[in-house]
XYZ file of C-alpha atoms in Angstrom:
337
model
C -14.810 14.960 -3.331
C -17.837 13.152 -4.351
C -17.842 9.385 -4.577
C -16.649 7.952 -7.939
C -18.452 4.483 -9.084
C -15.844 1.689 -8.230
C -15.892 1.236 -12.205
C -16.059 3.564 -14.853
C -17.580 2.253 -18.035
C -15.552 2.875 -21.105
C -17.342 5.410 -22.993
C -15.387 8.043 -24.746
C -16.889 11.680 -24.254
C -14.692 13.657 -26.766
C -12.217 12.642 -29.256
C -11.456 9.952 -31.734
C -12.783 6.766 -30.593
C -10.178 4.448 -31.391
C -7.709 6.888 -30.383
C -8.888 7.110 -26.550
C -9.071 3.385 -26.678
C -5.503 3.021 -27.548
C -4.555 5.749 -24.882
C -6.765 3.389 -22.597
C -5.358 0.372 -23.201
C -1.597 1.784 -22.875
C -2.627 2.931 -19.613
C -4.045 -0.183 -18.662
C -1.067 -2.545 -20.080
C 1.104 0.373 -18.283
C -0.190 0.267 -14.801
C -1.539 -3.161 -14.944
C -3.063 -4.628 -11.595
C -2.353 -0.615 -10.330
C -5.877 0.475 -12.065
C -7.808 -3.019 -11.983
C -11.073 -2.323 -11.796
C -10.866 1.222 -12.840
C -11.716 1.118 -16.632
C -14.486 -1.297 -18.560
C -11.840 -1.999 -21.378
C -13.383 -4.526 -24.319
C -10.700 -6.431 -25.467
C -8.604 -5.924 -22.270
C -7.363 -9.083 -20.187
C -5.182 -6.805 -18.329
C -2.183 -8.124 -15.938
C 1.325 -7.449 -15.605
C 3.816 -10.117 -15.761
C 7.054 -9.822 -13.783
C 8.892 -9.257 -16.742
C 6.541 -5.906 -17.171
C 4.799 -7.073 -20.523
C 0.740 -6.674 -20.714
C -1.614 -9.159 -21.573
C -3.009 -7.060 -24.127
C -2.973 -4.046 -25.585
C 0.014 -1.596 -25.928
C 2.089 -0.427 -23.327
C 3.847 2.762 -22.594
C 6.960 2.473 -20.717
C 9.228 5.495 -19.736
C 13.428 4.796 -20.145
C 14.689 1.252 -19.263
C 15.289 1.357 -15.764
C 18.577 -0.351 -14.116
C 16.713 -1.847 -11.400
C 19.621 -3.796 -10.451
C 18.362 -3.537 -6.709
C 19.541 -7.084 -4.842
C 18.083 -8.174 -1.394
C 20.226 -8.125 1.644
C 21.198 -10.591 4.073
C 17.922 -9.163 6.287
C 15.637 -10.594 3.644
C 17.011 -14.026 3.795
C 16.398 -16.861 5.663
C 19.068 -17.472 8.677
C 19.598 -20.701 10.588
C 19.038 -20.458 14.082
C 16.036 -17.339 13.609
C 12.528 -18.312 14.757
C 10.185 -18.601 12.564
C 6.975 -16.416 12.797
C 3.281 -18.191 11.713
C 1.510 -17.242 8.972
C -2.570 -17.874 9.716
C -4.904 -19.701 6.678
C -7.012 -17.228 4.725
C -9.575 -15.628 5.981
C -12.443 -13.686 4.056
C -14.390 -10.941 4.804
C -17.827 -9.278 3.159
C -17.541 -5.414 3.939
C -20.666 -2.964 4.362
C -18.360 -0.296 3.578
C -17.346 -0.951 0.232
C -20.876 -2.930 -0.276
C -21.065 -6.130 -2.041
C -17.121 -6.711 -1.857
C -15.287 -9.123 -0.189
C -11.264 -10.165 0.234
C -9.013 -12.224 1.690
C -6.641 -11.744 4.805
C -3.784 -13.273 6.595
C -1.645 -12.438 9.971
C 1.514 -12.952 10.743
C 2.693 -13.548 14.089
C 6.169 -13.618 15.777
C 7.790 -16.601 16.646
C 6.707 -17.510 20.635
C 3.874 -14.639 20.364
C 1.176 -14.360 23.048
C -2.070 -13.320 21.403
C -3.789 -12.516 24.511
C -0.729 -8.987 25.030
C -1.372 -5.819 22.563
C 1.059 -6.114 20.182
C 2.075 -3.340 17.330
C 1.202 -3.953 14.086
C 1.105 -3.021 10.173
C -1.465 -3.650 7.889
C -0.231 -4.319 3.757
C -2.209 -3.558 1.199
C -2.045 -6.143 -1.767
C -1.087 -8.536 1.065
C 0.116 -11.360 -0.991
C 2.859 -9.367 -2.946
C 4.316 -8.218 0.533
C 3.326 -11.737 2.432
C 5.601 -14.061 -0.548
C 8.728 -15.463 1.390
C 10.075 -15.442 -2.514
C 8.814 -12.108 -3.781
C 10.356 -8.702 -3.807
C 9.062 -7.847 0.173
C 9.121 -11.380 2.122
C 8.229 -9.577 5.093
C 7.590 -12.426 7.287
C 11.344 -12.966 6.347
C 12.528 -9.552 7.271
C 10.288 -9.505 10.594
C 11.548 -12.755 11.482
C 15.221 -11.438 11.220
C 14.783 -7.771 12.528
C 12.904 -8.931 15.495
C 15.338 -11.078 16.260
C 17.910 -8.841 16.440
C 15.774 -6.529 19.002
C 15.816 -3.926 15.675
C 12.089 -4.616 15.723
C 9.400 -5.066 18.142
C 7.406 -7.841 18.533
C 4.793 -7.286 15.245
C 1.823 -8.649 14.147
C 1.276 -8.415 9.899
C -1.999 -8.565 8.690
C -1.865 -8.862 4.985
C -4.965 -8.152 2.869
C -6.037 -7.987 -0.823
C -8.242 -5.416 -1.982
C -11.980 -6.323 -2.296
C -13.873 -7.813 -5.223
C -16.844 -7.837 -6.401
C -18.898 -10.562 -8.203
C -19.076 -10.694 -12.339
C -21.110 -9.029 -14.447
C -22.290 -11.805 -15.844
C -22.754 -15.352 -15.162
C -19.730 -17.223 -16.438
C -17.506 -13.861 -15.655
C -14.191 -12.663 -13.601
C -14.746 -10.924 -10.365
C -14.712 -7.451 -10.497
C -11.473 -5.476 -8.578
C -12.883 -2.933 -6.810
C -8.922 -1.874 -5.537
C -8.809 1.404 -6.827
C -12.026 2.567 -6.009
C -10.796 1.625 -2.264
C -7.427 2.756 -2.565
C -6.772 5.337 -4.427
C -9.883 7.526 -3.626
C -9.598 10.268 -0.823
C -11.783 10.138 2.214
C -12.092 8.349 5.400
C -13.579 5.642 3.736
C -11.047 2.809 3.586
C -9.811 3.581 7.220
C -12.858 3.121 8.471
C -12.996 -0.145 6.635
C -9.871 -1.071 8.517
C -10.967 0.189 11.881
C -14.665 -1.255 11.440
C -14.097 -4.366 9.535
C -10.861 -5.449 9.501
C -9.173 -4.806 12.272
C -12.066 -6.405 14.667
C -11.458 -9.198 12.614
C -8.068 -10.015 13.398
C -8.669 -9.098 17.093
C -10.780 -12.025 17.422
C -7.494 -14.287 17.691
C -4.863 -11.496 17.903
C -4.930 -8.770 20.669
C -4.131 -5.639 19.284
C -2.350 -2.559 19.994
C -4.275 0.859 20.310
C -1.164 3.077 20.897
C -1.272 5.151 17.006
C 3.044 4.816 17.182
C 2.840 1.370 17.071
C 0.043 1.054 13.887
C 1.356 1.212 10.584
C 0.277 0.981 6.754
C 2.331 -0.045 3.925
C 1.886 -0.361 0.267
C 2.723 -0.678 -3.143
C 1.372 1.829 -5.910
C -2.335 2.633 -5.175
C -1.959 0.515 -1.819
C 0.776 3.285 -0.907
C -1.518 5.964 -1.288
C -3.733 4.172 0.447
C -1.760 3.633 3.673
C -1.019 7.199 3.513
C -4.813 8.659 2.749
C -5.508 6.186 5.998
C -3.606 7.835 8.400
C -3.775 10.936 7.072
C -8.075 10.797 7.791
C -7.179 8.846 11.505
C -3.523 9.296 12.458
C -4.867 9.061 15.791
C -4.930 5.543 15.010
C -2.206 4.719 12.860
C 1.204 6.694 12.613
C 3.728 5.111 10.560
C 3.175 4.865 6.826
C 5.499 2.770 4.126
C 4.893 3.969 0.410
C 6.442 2.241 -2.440
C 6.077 4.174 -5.810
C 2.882 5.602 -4.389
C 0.211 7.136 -6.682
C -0.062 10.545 -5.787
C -1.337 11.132 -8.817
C -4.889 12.017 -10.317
C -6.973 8.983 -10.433
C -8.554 9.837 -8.279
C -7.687 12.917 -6.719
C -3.963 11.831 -4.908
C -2.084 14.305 -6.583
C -4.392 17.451 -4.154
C -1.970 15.992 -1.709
C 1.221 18.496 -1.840
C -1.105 21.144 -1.354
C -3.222 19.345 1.337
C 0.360 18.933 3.884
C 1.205 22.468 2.906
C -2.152 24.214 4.121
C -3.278 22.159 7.142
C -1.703 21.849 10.403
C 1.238 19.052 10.732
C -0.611 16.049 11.642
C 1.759 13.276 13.484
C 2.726 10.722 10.656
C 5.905 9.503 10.181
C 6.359 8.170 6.697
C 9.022 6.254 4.349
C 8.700 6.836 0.958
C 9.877 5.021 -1.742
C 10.243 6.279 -5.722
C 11.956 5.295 -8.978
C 13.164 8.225 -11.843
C 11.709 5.329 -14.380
C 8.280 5.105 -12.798
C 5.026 5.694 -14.717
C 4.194 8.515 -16.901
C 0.563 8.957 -17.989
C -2.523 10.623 -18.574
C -2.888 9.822 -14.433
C 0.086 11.988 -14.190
C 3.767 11.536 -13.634
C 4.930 9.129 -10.584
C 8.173 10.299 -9.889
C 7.137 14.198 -10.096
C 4.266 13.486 -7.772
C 6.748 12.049 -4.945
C 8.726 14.621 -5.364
C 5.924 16.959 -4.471
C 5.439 14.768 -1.733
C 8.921 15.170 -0.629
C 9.521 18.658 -1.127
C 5.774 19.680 0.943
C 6.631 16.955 3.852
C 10.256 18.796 3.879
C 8.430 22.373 4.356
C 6.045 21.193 6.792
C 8.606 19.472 8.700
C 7.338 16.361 8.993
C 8.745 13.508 10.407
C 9.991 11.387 7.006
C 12.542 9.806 4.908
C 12.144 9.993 0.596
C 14.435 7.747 -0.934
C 14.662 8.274 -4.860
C 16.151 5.273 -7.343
C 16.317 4.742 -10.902
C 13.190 1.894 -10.822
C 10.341 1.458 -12.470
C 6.778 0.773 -11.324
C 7.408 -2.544 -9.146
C 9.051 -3.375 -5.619
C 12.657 -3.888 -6.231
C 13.748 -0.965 -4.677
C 11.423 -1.295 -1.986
C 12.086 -4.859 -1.090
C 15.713 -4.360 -0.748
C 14.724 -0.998 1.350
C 12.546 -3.162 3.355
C 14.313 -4.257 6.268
C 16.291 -0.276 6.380
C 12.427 1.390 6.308
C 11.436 -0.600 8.989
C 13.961 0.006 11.223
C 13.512 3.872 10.577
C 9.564 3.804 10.878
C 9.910 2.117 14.504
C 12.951 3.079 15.785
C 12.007 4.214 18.824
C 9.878 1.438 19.595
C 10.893 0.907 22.950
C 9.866 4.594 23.856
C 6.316 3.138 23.079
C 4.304 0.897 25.075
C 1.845 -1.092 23.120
């Protein structure tokens, strides 16, 4: 697939003008931070609020969703758990993604040793997943499941996608997430294995046994985990998707057809998907998981597809959190870091 640009300028090739634009802009206000970066919108100041309202423009929203999903007693804080250690931000410039840079944190376990290999996941759009008051709180739910032996000792390294600088002086920084997450190719896990990851092993040893290296994410950042260890799973083999786009923008929906024709590659993988998730010209969310489902199913892979009514956001997933986890590693003490 050739390489897109990591933005696409707004010019309509066919069709009424203002028409397209409106079609853009209810994409935009539908997906939000999903496609920033994706689309040159005028007029567009983007964002989605946690109530699911756009800053501009009109959105397009499929059925009301219950989403009545509550967080366990795994995603709260308990006296008497030790608490893990979240590290200040870091940034890093990438040659990979060229002129881009982002942000990164790691979590460590309560009474770590940095100096052992330790397992690990990496989280896309770390700060949703990294909030001890969001819809994740993994540093919460590691805390609490490692505790409890359900976990191994594990190291989170939480990143945000990169950005680039403005167009113009005076401007926003450009999101180059999509262009890094949603595209196919081994190009974002070799940004983890050549950037990222030698960053965090200069203060955190590492482990380089694949079962016990993981991706998770949210939306594009679940495709994203998935297109990572799908190009190297001999260097990451657990996956966590939360309403993942499989879908076309930019090319995530050839993946059905991809697990169906080449030979079963060792992943294991969660998935996560809501009946009242997107529906757009990118394609429909919860159809594309199930076409995930139904070609991991025939190909036998090693996988779990859980299906709610939610929308496009991490309810679901956050109270799933602390259940996928436990599925993704647990056989952890088969594996030696």
């Amino acid at each position: 697939m050739p390489n897109l640009p990591a933005r696409v300028p707004f010019a309509p090739a066919c069709g009424h003008p203002s028409l397209v634009r409106l079609l853009a802009w209810a994409v935009a206000a539908t997906v939000g931070g999903t496609l920033g970066g994706l689309f040159d919108l005028p007029g567009w100041s983007g964002g989605m609020g946690s109530s699911g309202k756009g800053g501009g423009g009109l959105a397009v929203r499929s059925a009301g969703a219950a989403d009545d999903y509550a967080l366990g007693p795994d995603s709260q804080r308990r006296d008497g758990v030790p608490r893990g250690t979240i590290s200040a931000a870091q940034s890093l410039r990438s040659e990979i993604f060229p002129g881009t840079s982002r942000d990164f944190w790691v979590y460590s376990p309560a009474a770590h040793d940095v100096t052992k290999p330790t397992a690990f996941m990496v989280f896309q759009d770390g700060p949703s997943y990294m909030k001890e008051d969001g819809q994740f709180r993994v540093p919460v739910v590691f805390d609490n499941l490692i505790a409890a032996g359900d976990l191994p000792p594990l190291i989170a390294v939480f990143v945000t996608p990169g950005t680039l600088p403005p167009d113009v002086p005076g401007g926003k920084p450009r999101s180059n997430r999509s262009f890094e997450y949603d595209g196919l190719g081994d190009r974002y896990a070799r940004f983890l294995l050549e950037e990222l990851l030698p960053a965090v092993e200069r203060t955190h040893k590492l482990s380089r046994n694949p079962e016990c290296r993981g991706l998770g994410g949210i939306s594009s950042g679940g495709i994203g985990a998935w297109t990572a260890a799908w190009e190297r799973p001999d260097e990451f083999r657990r996956v966590l998707s939360h309403v993942g786009s499989f879908t076309n923008i930019r090319g995530g929906y050839a993946y059905p057809g991809l697990i169906r024709k080449v030979p079963k590659k060792p992943i294991r993988a969660f998935l996560q998907e809501g009946e009242n998730d997107l529906d757009n010209l990118f394609g429909n969310w919860p159809l594309a998981n199930r076409q995930m489902d139904a070609a991991l199913k025939a190909s036998q892979y090693d996988y779990r597809f859980v299906m709610g009514d939610g929308g496009h956001n991490g309810k679901h997933g956050g109270a799933l959190m602390p259940e996928s986890l436990r599925w993704l590693f647990r056989d952890w003490k088969d594996h030696a870091p």
